[in-house]
Coordinates of C-alpha atoms in Angstrom, one line a residue:
M1 CA -19.9 -35.2 20.6
T2 CA -21.5 -38.7 20.5
T3 CA -22.7 -40.2 24.1
N4 CA -21.9 -43.7 25.3
A5 CA -25.7 -43.7 26.2
E6 CA -26.5 -42.7 22.9
L7 CA -24.4 -44.9 21.2
A8 CA -26.1 -48.0 24.0
A9 CA -29.9 -46.8 23.4
R10 CA -28.7 -47.7 19.7
F11 CA -27.6 -51.0 19.7
E12 CA -30.8 -51.5 22.0
E13 CA -33.3 -50.2 18.8
F14 CA -30.8 -52.8 16.8
A15 CA -31.5 -55.7 19.1
D16 CA -35.4 -55.4 19.3
L17 CA -35.7 -54.2 15.7
L18 CA -33.5 -58.3 14.9
E19 CA -36.2 -59.8 17.5
A20 CA -39.1 -58.1 15.9
D21 CA -38.4 -59.5 13.2
D22 CA -37.7 -63.6 14.2
V23 CA -33.9 -63.0 13.9
E24 CA -32.5 -65.5 16.4
Y25 CA -29.2 -65.4 18.2
K26 CA -28.2 -61.8 16.9
P27 CA -29.7 -59.3 19.2
R28 CA -28.7 -61.1 22.6
A29 CA -25.3 -59.9 21.1
Y30 CA -26.4 -56.7 20.9
R31 CA -27.6 -56.5 24.0
R32 CA -24.7 -57.8 25.7
A33 CA -22.6 -54.5 23.6
A34 CA -25.7 -52.0 24.8
E35 CA -24.6 -53.4 28.5
N36 CA -21.2 -53.1 28.1
I37 CA -21.1 -49.2 26.3
L38 CA -23.7 -48.4 28.9
A39 CA -21.0 -49.3 31.7
H40 CA -17.8 -48.0 30.0
P41 CA -16.1 -46.0 32.2
V42 CA -14.7 -44.0 29.8
P43 CA -16.6 -41.8 26.8
I44 CA -16.4 -44.2 23.8
A45 CA -16.4 -41.6 21.5
E46 CA -13.5 -40.1 22.6
A47 CA -11.3 -43.2 21.3
V48 CA -13.0 -43.1 17.8
E49 CA -12.2 -39.3 17.5
S50 CA -8.1 -40.1 18.7
G51 CA -7.8 -43.5 16.0
D52 CA -7.9 -45.8 19.4
E53 CA -9.2 -48.4 17.7
D54 CA -7.4 -50.9 21.3
A55 CA -10.0 -49.5 23.6
I56 CA -12.6 -50.1 21.4
D57 CA -11.8 -53.7 21.6
D58 CA -10.8 -53.5 24.7
I59 CA -14.9 -53.7 25.4
E60 CA -16.5 -57.2 26.3
G61 CA -18.6 -58.4 24.2
V62 CA -17.8 -55.3 20.8
G63 CA -16.3 -57.6 18.1
D64 CA -15.1 -56.7 14.6
A65 CA -18.5 -56.2 12.9
I66 CA -20.1 -53.9 16.1
S67 CA -16.7 -52.2 17.1
S68 CA -17.3 -51.2 13.0
K69 CA -20.3 -49.4 14.1
I70 CA -19.6 -48.0 16.5
V71 CA -17.0 -45.9 14.5
E72 CA -19.1 -45.4 11.8
Y73 CA -21.7 -43.3 14.2
V74 CA -19.7 -41.7 16.1
E75 CA -18.3 -40.1 12.8
T76 CA -21.1 -39.7 10.4
G77 CA -23.8 -40.0 13.2
K78 CA -26.1 -43.0 11.3
I79 CA -25.8 -46.7 11.0
E80 CA -26.0 -48.0 7.3
E81 CA -27.5 -51.3 8.3
L82 CA -29.3 -49.6 11.5
E83 CA -31.5 -47.1 9.0
E84 CA -31.7 -50.6 6.3
L85 CA -33.9 -52.0 9.3
R86 CA -36.0 -49.2 10.5
A87 CA -36.8 -48.5 6.8
E88 CA -37.9 -52.2 7.0
L89 CA -40.1 -51.9 10.1
P90 CA -40.9 -48.3 9.9
V91 CA -42.1 -49.0 13.9
D92 CA -41.1 -46.4 17.0
I93 CA -39.5 -49.1 18.7
A94 CA -38.5 -47.2 21.6
D95 CA -41.6 -46.5 22.3
L96 CA -44.1 -49.8 22.0
T97 CA -41.8 -51.6 23.9
R98 CA -43.1 -49.5 26.9
V99 CA -46.1 -50.5 26.9
E100 CA -45.9 -53.5 29.6
G101 CA -46.6 -57.1 27.6
V102 CA -45.4 -55.3 25.2
G103 CA -42.1 -56.9 23.2
P104 CA -40.1 -56.9 20.2
K105 CA -41.5 -59.9 18.8
T106 CA -45.1 -58.2 19.9
V107 CA -44.4 -54.9 17.8
G108 CA -43.3 -57.1 14.8
V109 CA -46.4 -59.2 14.9
L110 CA -48.6 -55.7 15.0
Y111 CA -46.8 -54.0 12.6
R112 CA -47.2 -57.2 10.0
E113 CA -50.8 -58.1 11.1
L114 CA -52.5 -55.2 11.7
G115 CA -49.2 -52.3 9.9
I116 CA -49.2 -50.4 13.8
E117 CA -46.4 -48.2 14.0
T118 CA -46.4 -45.8 17.1
L119 CA -48.2 -45.2 20.0
D120 CA -51.5 -43.9 18.6
D121 CA -51.7 -46.3 16.3
L122 CA -51.4 -48.6 18.5
E123 CA -53.9 -47.3 21.1
A124 CA -56.6 -47.1 18.4
A125 CA -55.9 -50.2 17.3
A126 CA -56.6 -51.6 20.9
E127 CA -59.9 -49.2 21.3
A128 CA -60.4 -50.4 18.4
G129 CA -60.8 -53.9 19.6
E130 CA -58.7 -55.5 16.5
I131 CA -55.0 -56.1 18.7
Q132 CA -57.3 -59.3 20.1
E133 CA -58.3 -60.9 16.7
V134 CA -54.8 -61.2 16.1
K135 CA -53.9 -65.2 16.2
G136 CA -52.2 -65.3 20.2
F137 CA -53.9 -61.9 21.7
G138 CA -56.8 -62.1 23.1
A139 CA -58.9 -59.5 24.9
K140 CA -57.2 -59.6 28.2
T141 CA -53.8 -58.9 26.5
E142 CA -55.5 -56.1 24.5
Q143 CA -57.5 -54.3 27.5
N144 CA -53.5 -54.5 29.1
I145 CA -52.2 -52.8 26.9
L146 CA -54.4 -50.1 26.7
E147 CA -54.8 -49.9 30.3
N148 CA -50.3 -49.2 30.1
I149 CA -50.9 -47.6 27.3
D150 CA -50.6 -43.6 29.2
F151 CA -47.6 -45.0 31.6
A152 CA -45.6 -45.1 28.5
R153 CA -46.3 -42.1 26.5
T154 CA -45.0 -40.1 30.9
V155 CA -41.6 -42.4 30.9
G156 CA -40.6 -42.0 27.6
Q157 CA -40.1 -38.0 28.2
R158 CA -37.8 -39.0 31.0
H159 CA -33.9 -40.0 31.5
L160 CA -32.3 -42.7 33.6
V161 CA -30.5 -41.8 36.2
G162 CA -27.1 -43.8 35.2
E163 CA -27.4 -42.3 31.8
A164 CA -27.8 -39.4 33.1
R165 CA -25.4 -38.2 35.9
P166 CA -22.4 -39.8 33.6
L167 CA -23.1 -36.3 31.4
A168 CA -23.7 -35.0 34.2
D169 CA -20.1 -35.1 35.7
D170 CA -18.6 -34.4 32.5
V171 CA -20.4 -31.6 32.2
L172 CA -19.2 -30.2 36.0
A173 CA -15.3 -31.2 35.0
Y174 CA -15.6 -29.3 31.7
L175 CA -16.8 -26.1 33.8
E176 CA -14.6 -27.0 36.2
G177 CA -11.9 -26.1 33.7
I178 CA -12.7 -23.0 32.7
A179 CA -11.3 -19.8 34.0
G180 CA -13.9 -17.9 35.0
V181 CA -15.8 -20.8 36.6
E182 CA -15.2 -20.4 40.7
R183 CA -18.1 -23.8 41.8
C184 CA -20.6 -25.2 39.5
E185 CA -22.8 -27.9 41.2
V186 CA -24.8 -30.0 39.6
A187 CA -28.9 -29.2 40.9
G188 CA -32.4 -30.6 40.4
S189 CA -33.5 -33.6 40.5
I190 CA -30.5 -34.7 39.3
R191 CA -29.1 -34.2 42.1
R192 CA -31.6 -35.4 44.4
W193 CA -30.1 -38.5 43.1
R194 CA -34.0 -39.5 41.6
E195 CA -34.1 -42.5 39.2
T196 CA -35.2 -40.5 36.3
I197 CA -34.5 -37.2 35.0
G198 CA -36.4 -34.7 32.7
D199 CA -32.8 -32.2 32.0
V200 CA -29.3 -32.4 33.5
D201 CA -29.1 -28.8 35.8
V202 CA -26.0 -27.4 36.4
L203 CA -25.5 -24.1 38.1
A204 CA -22.1 -22.1 38.0
A205 CA -20.3 -19.3 39.8
T206 CA -19.1 -16.7 38.2
D207 CA -18.4 -12.7 37.8
E208 CA -17.5 -13.3 34.6
P209 CA -20.7 -15.0 32.8
D210 CA -20.4 -13.6 29.7
A211 CA -17.0 -15.8 29.3
V212 CA -18.3 -18.5 30.6
V213 CA -21.3 -18.8 28.3
D214 CA -18.8 -18.7 25.7
D215 CA -16.4 -20.9 27.0
F216 CA -19.7 -23.6 28.0
L217 CA -21.0 -23.2 23.9
A218 CA -17.4 -24.9 22.4
W219 CA -17.6 -27.1 24.5
D220 CA -17.5 -30.6 21.3
S221 CA -19.5 -33.2 22.8
I222 CA -22.9 -30.2 22.3
D223 CA -24.5 -31.2 19.7
D224 CA -26.8 -27.8 18.9
E225 CA -27.6 -25.0 21.3
I226 CA -30.8 -24.3 22.2
E227 CA -30.5 -20.6 23.3
S228 CA -28.5 -18.7 25.0
G229 CA -28.4 -15.3 27.2
P230 CA -26.3 -13.3 29.7
A231 CA -26.5 -16.1 32.5
K232 CA -27.8 -18.6 30.9
A233 CA -27.3 -21.5 28.6
S234 CA -29.7 -25.0 27.7
V235 CA -27.7 -27.0 24.9
R236 CA -28.6 -30.5 24.1
V237 CA -25.7 -33.6 24.5
G238 CA -26.6 -36.6 22.2
E239 CA -30.6 -36.8 23.7
M240 CA -30.7 -34.9 26.4
R241 CA -30.7 -31.8 27.5
V242 CA -28.2 -29.5 29.9
D243 CA -29.4 -26.4 31.5
L244 CA -26.4 -24.4 32.7
R245 CA -27.5 -21.0 35.1
L246 CA -25.0 -18.8 35.9
V247 CA -24.4 -17.5 39.3
V248 CA -22.7 -14.6 41.2
P249 CA -20.0 -16.3 43.8
G250 CA -22.6 -15.1 47.0
E251 CA -25.1 -15.7 45.9
F252 CA -23.8 -19.9 44.4
G253 CA -25.2 -21.1 48.3
S254 CA -29.0 -20.1 48.4
A255 CA -29.2 -20.9 44.8
L256 CA -28.0 -24.3 44.8
Q257 CA -30.5 -24.6 47.5
Y258 CA -33.2 -23.2 45.6
F259 CA -32.5 -25.2 42.3
T260 CA -32.0 -28.4 43.9
G261 CA -35.9 -28.9 45.1
S262 CA -37.6 -30.7 45.8
K263 CA -40.5 -27.7 45.3
G264 CA -42.2 -29.1 48.5
H265 CA -38.5 -29.4 50.5
N266 CA -38.7 -26.1 49.4
V267 CA -42.4 -24.7 50.6
R268 CA -42.3 -26.8 53.1
L269 CA -39.4 -25.0 54.5
R270 CA -39.3 -21.5 52.5
N271 CA -42.6 -21.4 55.5
Y272 CA -40.4 -22.7 58.6
A273 CA -38.3 -19.3 57.9
I274 CA -41.9 -17.2 57.3
D275 CA -42.4 -18.5 60.9
R276 CA -39.2 -17.5 62.6
G277 CA -38.9 -13.9 60.8
M278 CA -36.9 -15.1 58.1
K279 CA -37.2 -15.2 53.9
L280 CA -35.5 -17.4 52.5
N281 CA -35.0 -17.7 48.0
E282 CA -33.0 -18.0 45.3
Y283 CA -30.6 -15.1 46.4
G284 CA -29.9 -15.3 49.7
A285 CA -31.4 -15.4 53.5
F286 CA -33.0 -12.3 54.7
D287 CA -34.6 -11.1 58.6
V288 CA -37.4 -9.7 57.8
S289 CA -38.6 -9.5 61.4
E290 CA -38.2 -5.6 61.7
L291 CA -39.9 -4.6 58.1
E292 CA -43.3 -3.7 57.8
A293 CA -45.8 -6.3 55.9
D294 CA -48.7 -5.3 53.6
P295 CA -51.2 -8.1 54.9
D296 CA -52.5 -9.0 51.8
A297 CA -49.3 -9.5 49.7
D298 CA -47.4 -12.3 49.5
P299 CA -45.2 -13.5 53.2
Q300 CA -42.2 -14.5 51.0
H301 CA -42.3 -11.0 50.1
V302 CA -41.7 -8.4 52.6
G303 CA -41.7 -5.2 51.7
G304 CA -41.4 -6.1 47.9
G305 CA -38.7 -7.8 45.9
Q306 CA -36.4 -10.7 46.5
R307 CA -33.5 -8.8 48.2
V308 CA -35.7 -7.8 51.2
G309 CA -34.2 -7.7 54.6
E310 CA -30.9 -8.1 55.8
R311 CA -29.1 -10.3 54.3
V312 CA -27.7 -13.2 56.2
A313 CA -26.9 -16.1 54.8
G314 CA -26.1 -17.4 50.5
E315 CA -22.6 -17.9 49.9
T316 CA -23.1 -21.7 51.0
E317 CA -26.2 -24.0 51.6
E318 CA -25.2 -25.0 53.9
S319 CA -25.3 -21.4 56.2
M320 CA -29.0 -21.5 54.0
Y321 CA -30.1 -23.8 56.8
D322 CA -27.9 -23.0 60.0
A323 CA -29.7 -19.5 59.0
L324 CA -32.8 -20.7 60.7
G325 CA -30.9 -23.1 63.1
L326 CA -30.5 -26.6 61.2
P327 CA -28.2 -28.7 60.3
W328 CA -27.4 -29.4 56.1
I329 CA -29.6 -31.9 54.9
P330 CA -28.4 -34.4 52.4
P331 CA -29.8 -33.9 49.0
E332 CA -31.0 -37.3 49.2
I333 CA -33.8 -37.0 51.4
R334 CA -35.2 -33.2 50.2
E335 CA -38.6 -34.6 49.6
D336 CA -41.1 -33.1 52.0
R337 CA -40.8 -36.8 53.6
G338 CA -40.0 -35.2 57.2
E339 CA -36.4 -34.1 57.1
I340 CA -37.0 -30.6 58.2
D341 CA -38.6 -31.7 61.4
A342 CA -35.9 -34.6 61.6
A343 CA -33.0 -31.7 61.8
E344 CA -35.2 -29.5 63.8
A345 CA -35.4 -32.6 66.5
G346 CA -31.5 -33.3 66.1
A347 CA -33.1 -36.9 64.6
L348 CA -31.3 -36.3 60.7
P349 CA -30.1 -40.0 59.7
D350 CA -26.3 -40.7 58.8
L351 CA -26.7 -41.7 55.7
V352 CA -25.1 -45.2 54.4
T353 CA -22.2 -44.0 51.3
E354 CA -20.2 -46.3 49.2
A355 CA -17.4 -46.4 51.8
D356 CA -19.5 -48.3 54.2
V357 CA -20.7 -51.2 51.6
R358 CA -18.0 -54.4 51.9
G359 CA -19.5 -56.6 49.1
D360 CA -21.9 -57.9 47.1
L361 CA -25.1 -60.1 47.6
H362 CA -26.4 -61.0 44.0
T363 CA -24.1 -61.0 40.8
H364 CA -24.1 -63.1 37.5
T365 CA -21.5 -65.4 35.4
E366 CA -21.8 -66.9 32.7
W367 CA -23.6 -69.9 34.7
S368 CA -26.5 -68.2 33.1
D369 CA -26.6 -65.0 31.9
G370 CA -23.9 -63.0 32.8
N371 CA -20.4 -62.8 31.2
N372 CA -18.0 -63.6 32.3
S373 CA -16.7 -66.6 34.6
I374 CA -17.0 -67.4 38.3
E375 CA -13.1 -66.6 39.3
E376 CA -13.2 -63.2 36.8
M377 CA -16.2 -62.2 38.9
V378 CA -14.6 -62.8 42.0
A379 CA -11.8 -60.9 41.0
A380 CA -12.9 -58.1 41.3
A381 CA -14.6 -58.1 43.9
E382 CA -11.2 -58.3 45.4
N383 CA -9.8 -55.8 43.1
R384 CA -12.9 -53.6 44.8
G385 CA -11.5 -54.0 48.5
Y386 CA -14.6 -56.5 48.9
E387 CA -14.8 -58.4 51.9
Y388 CA -16.8 -60.9 50.3
Y389 CA -19.1 -61.8 47.2
G390 CA -22.2 -63.9 46.6
V391 CA -22.7 -65.4 43.1
A392 CA -26.2 -66.0 42.4
D393 CA -27.5 -67.4 39.1
H394 CA -30.4 -67.9 38.1
A395 CA -32.8 -70.6 38.8
Q396 CA -34.5 -72.4 37.2
G397 CA -38.7 -71.0 36.7
P398 CA -41.1 -68.9 35.0
G399 CA -39.6 -65.7 33.3
V400 CA -36.1 -66.5 33.4
V401 CA -34.5 -64.8 30.1
G402 CA -34.0 -67.1 27.8
G403 CA -34.7 -69.9 29.3
M404 CA -31.3 -69.7 30.9
G405 CA -31.5 -70.5 34.0
L406 CA -29.8 -73.7 36.5
S407 CA -30.8 -76.7 36.8
E408 CA -30.5 -78.2 40.0
A409 CA -27.7 -80.5 39.2
E410 CA -25.9 -77.5 37.4
I411 CA -26.5 -75.5 41.1
L412 CA -25.1 -78.1 42.7
D413 CA -22.2 -78.7 40.3
Q414 CA -21.4 -74.6 40.9
V415 CA -21.7 -75.1 44.8
D416 CA -18.3 -77.2 44.2
E417 CA -16.7 -74.1 41.5
I418 CA -16.9 -71.6 44.3
R419 CA -15.8 -73.8 47.1
A420 CA -13.1 -74.4 45.0
I421 CA -12.4 -71.1 44.4
D422 CA -12.8 -69.7 47.7
D423 CA -10.1 -71.3 48.7
E424 CA -7.9 -68.9 45.7
Y425 CA -9.1 -65.4 46.6
D426 CA -9.1 -63.9 50.3
V427 CA -12.4 -62.1 49.4
H428 CA -15.2 -64.6 51.1
V429 CA -17.6 -66.3 48.2
F430 CA -20.9 -67.1 48.9
A431 CA -22.2 -70.3 46.8
G432 CA -26.2 -68.3 46.0
I433 CA -28.7 -68.5 43.7
E434 CA -31.2 -66.5 42.2
A435 CA -34.4 -68.3 42.5
N436 CA -37.7 -66.9 41.2
V437 CA -40.1 -65.9 43.0
D438 CA -43.7 -67.5 41.1
A439 CA -47.7 -66.9 41.0
E440 CA -47.9 -68.1 44.8
G441 CA -44.4 -67.2 46.1
A442 CA -42.8 -70.0 45.9
I443 CA -39.3 -70.9 44.6
G444 CA -38.9 -74.3 43.6
L445 CA -35.9 -75.5 45.3
S446 CA -35.4 -78.9 46.4
D447 CA -34.0 -79.3 50.2
E448 CA -31.1 -81.0 48.8
V449 CA -30.4 -77.4 47.1
V450 CA -31.1 -75.7 49.6
D451 CA -29.1 -77.0 52.4
A452 CA -25.7 -76.7 50.1
L453 CA -26.1 -72.7 49.5
D454 CA -25.1 -70.6 52.0
L455 CA -27.2 -67.4 49.9
I456 CA -31.1 -67.5 48.4
V457 CA -31.8 -64.2 46.5
A458 CA -35.8 -65.1 45.5
S459 CA -37.2 -62.8 43.0
P460 CA -40.2 -61.9 41.3
H461 CA -39.8 -62.1 37.5
S462 CA -42.9 -62.9 35.5
A463 CA -46.9 -63.0 37.1
L464 CA -45.9 -58.8 37.4
D465 CA -49.6 -57.3 36.5
Q466 CA -51.3 -59.1 39.7
D467 CA -53.4 -56.6 41.5
A468 CA -51.6 -55.3 45.0
E469 CA -53.2 -57.4 47.0
T470 CA -52.1 -61.4 45.8
A471 CA -48.6 -59.5 44.7
G472 CA -48.6 -58.8 48.7
E473 CA -49.9 -61.6 49.3
R474 CA -47.5 -63.2 47.0
L475 CA -44.2 -61.8 48.7
I476 CA -45.3 -61.5 51.9
R477 CA -44.9 -65.5 51.5
A478 CA -42.3 -65.8 49.4
I479 CA -40.7 -63.4 52.5
E480 CA -41.5 -65.7 55.4
N481 CA -40.0 -68.9 53.7
P482 CA -37.4 -69.5 56.4
A483 CA -35.1 -70.4 52.8
I484 CA -35.2 -66.9 51.7
D485 CA -32.3 -64.5 52.1
V486 CA -32.9 -61.7 50.5
L487 CA -35.9 -60.2 48.6
G488 CA -35.1 -59.3 45.0
H489 CA -36.2 -56.7 43.1
P490 CA -38.9 -57.1 44.8
S491 CA -41.8 -55.6 42.4
G492 CA -39.7 -56.7 39.0
R493 CA -40.4 -53.3 37.6
L494 CA -38.2 -51.9 34.7
L495 CA -37.6 -47.5 35.0
N496 CA -39.6 -46.2 32.0
E497 CA -40.2 -51.1 30.1
R498 CA -42.9 -51.5 32.6
E499 CA -44.8 -50.8 36.5
G500 CA -44.0 -54.0 37.5
L501 CA -45.8 -55.2 41.2
A502 CA -48.1 -52.9 43.3
I503 CA -46.1 -53.3 46.0
D504 CA -47.3 -51.7 49.5
A505 CA -43.3 -51.6 51.0
G506 CA -44.4 -51.0 54.6
A507 CA -46.3 -53.5 55.3
L508 CA -43.6 -56.1 52.8
G509 CA -40.9 -54.7 55.4
E510 CA -43.2 -55.4 58.1
A511 CA -42.7 -58.7 57.1
A512 CA -39.4 -58.6 57.1
A513 CA -38.5 -57.5 60.0
A514 CA -40.6 -60.3 61.4
N515 CA -38.5 -63.0 59.1
D516 CA -35.2 -61.8 58.7
T517 CA -35.5 -61.8 55.8
A518 CA -33.0 -58.5 54.0
L519 CA -35.0 -56.7 51.1
E520 CA -32.6 -55.7 48.3
V521 CA -32.5 -52.0 46.4
N522 CA -31.4 -53.6 43.4
A523 CA -28.9 -50.9 42.4
N524 CA -29.3 -52.2 38.0
P525 CA -30.0 -48.0 37.1
R526 CA -33.4 -50.1 35.0
R527 CA -34.6 -50.7 38.1
L528 CA -33.3 -49.3 41.5
D529 CA -36.1 -51.0 43.3
L530 CA -37.0 -50.8 46.0
W531 CA -37.1 -46.7 45.5
G532 CA -36.2 -44.5 47.6
S533 CA -39.5 -43.9 49.8
A534 CA -39.8 -47.9 49.2
V535 CA -37.2 -47.6 51.6
Q536 CA -38.0 -45.8 54.1
A537 CA -41.4 -46.9 54.6
A538 CA -40.0 -50.5 55.3
I539 CA -36.6 -49.0 57.2
D540 CA -39.4 -47.9 59.7
E541 CA -40.9 -51.1 59.9
E542 CA -37.3 -52.3 60.5
A543 CA -36.7 -54.2 57.8
K544 CA -33.3 -54.5 56.7
I545 CA -32.3 -54.3 52.8
A546 CA -30.0 -54.9 50.5
I547 CA -27.8 -53.0 48.0
D548 CA -27.1 -55.5 45.1
T549 CA -25.5 -54.7 42.0
D550 CA -27.6 -57.4 40.2
A551 CA -23.9 -57.2 38.1
H552 CA -23.5 -59.0 35.0
R553 CA -19.6 -58.6 34.4
P554 CA -17.7 -57.0 36.5
A555 CA -18.0 -53.7 34.8
T556 CA -21.9 -53.4 36.3
L557 CA -19.6 -53.6 39.8
E558 CA -20.1 -49.8 39.6
F559 CA -23.5 -50.1 39.4
V560 CA -23.3 -49.5 43.7
R561 CA -23.1 -46.2 42.7
W562 CA -27.1 -46.0 42.0
G563 CA -27.8 -48.1 44.5
V564 CA -26.2 -46.5 47.6
H565 CA -27.9 -43.2 46.1
T566 CA -31.4 -44.7 46.3
A567 CA -30.8 -46.4 49.4
R568 CA -30.3 -42.7 51.2
R569 CA -33.4 -41.5 49.4
G570 CA -34.6 -43.8 51.0
W571 CA -32.6 -42.4 54.9
A572 CA -30.6 -45.7 55.5
E573 CA -27.6 -45.9 57.2
P574 CA -25.3 -48.0 57.2
N575 CA -26.8 -50.8 60.5
D576 CA -29.8 -51.2 58.1
V577 CA -27.9 -51.6 55.5
V578 CA -27.0 -56.1 55.5
N579 CA -23.9 -55.9 53.3
T580 CA -22.4 -53.1 55.2
W581 CA -21.8 -55.9 58.0
E582 CA -18.6 -57.5 59.0
L583 CA -18.7 -61.2 57.3
P584 CA -19.4 -62.7 60.8
D585 CA -22.4 -61.0 61.6
L586 CA -24.0 -61.3 57.7
E587 CA -23.3 -64.9 58.5
S588 CA -25.2 -64.5 61.2
F589 CA -28.1 -63.2 59.5
L590 CA -28.0 -65.2 56.3
H591 CA -30.7 -68.7 56.7

């Protein structure tokens, strides 16, 4: 069955091709539709197949024209108008636009001038010095393109967790309905909530593997069967690969621990076990202290084979850690960054949860590039049970998409509207702004505007190719600005699209702690910025973070899920996250 992620990708491609062809206005409409399709809570294909046209029409940004294209794609697997665009502009738009500095318009120009269609074409043209000869380009641009091609090739092989996890949830829901499945769970990097995913790995416990494989392969969401056997099956759903592995119920816990990883965590844990006369593998935890070892053999295979010694654990994942005298370690922090030592010392973090989050400090409305009114966004926040909510539309400045930032006069007008709306709702509304951190670290707001606002999120949107030293000095100057409360998406990266600034998260954390400035975990699944290791480095310096969705419509307030798990990957506890605090404490923190 067609997934929402697959549909969204088609409309993103539509927008890119139209923009590459110098079409105005339409690309933005298609991008908004793509974002809303991706954020839609249920599979849109189900509505198409059931003939529920109203369900499609209810999706924000989807009018009759786009609705008909959704139906066409679900029913036929293609959109005729998109096929025509592809024929007119036969470029690999997704791969090419992953190169830093290459947007759709650039792709269009390079195709028309040099016939560039693929990454290989782009690389060859750059190496031959042809790009710098095109009007509007130069040697520096050409060199930047050349340096970023390898990155574009690498990221093109992975999916965003925001695309992969909803599919994984669908797989689990389907498996739970199969009679022979006793337990099931995702494994691998998706269970550790890495920001990008290769394949969706799923583990199921059953005594009827043949029947379960048959029932799984009957799932109507599957587009292609890749391979199958008595204990596993691999399929393609949309553009993603799903690998199902079946184990006997008594070995589910050990298999889950083993296949969750990471490799570094597992190696460290196995060595910890060896030192205690134990052996760990996917089949269980075994006491091998009484067995004689071959001095030339791998100590993990004492006595030969995998199931040797006295099996003391394996039915549950918790038992695998308990057999070593350790508490269960949350999957998000199994990255060999000190978690086993912390577990041994009884010092594992009490990780933040979604239920701890009391509000969102970085969201947008139709005043800048959002889809909805302030009142609609505030009502959505109140419906989520939030205690407070920050409206932070874009201020004018470099890098703001489409020049849609607010002037100072508009900011002041918006503050007045927010104050009026705040009186009508139980949720407390902060009048904020997302200011732009320019190349030198300034934000360009007058004292009058700063004084009128409750909250300033400052984010880099331009000059994202600075070297690490320049970028670090720039961001620290922003952190030290007494007007700034939150440094938004500090690196400016877009996953699978651009690397963003090279940052020293420890140095930013030290500056942030000294200046009572929070560092943002931007929960948009295209950003997840800061990321796990960076969060951990910042928290080690006693910095505080803010988990914000950067929501542009009510549905994307749900992005908090991705932000919370990213913060958990950085060992964040509730007190480390300013928007888990009670309102008076947060107000005291804000400048």
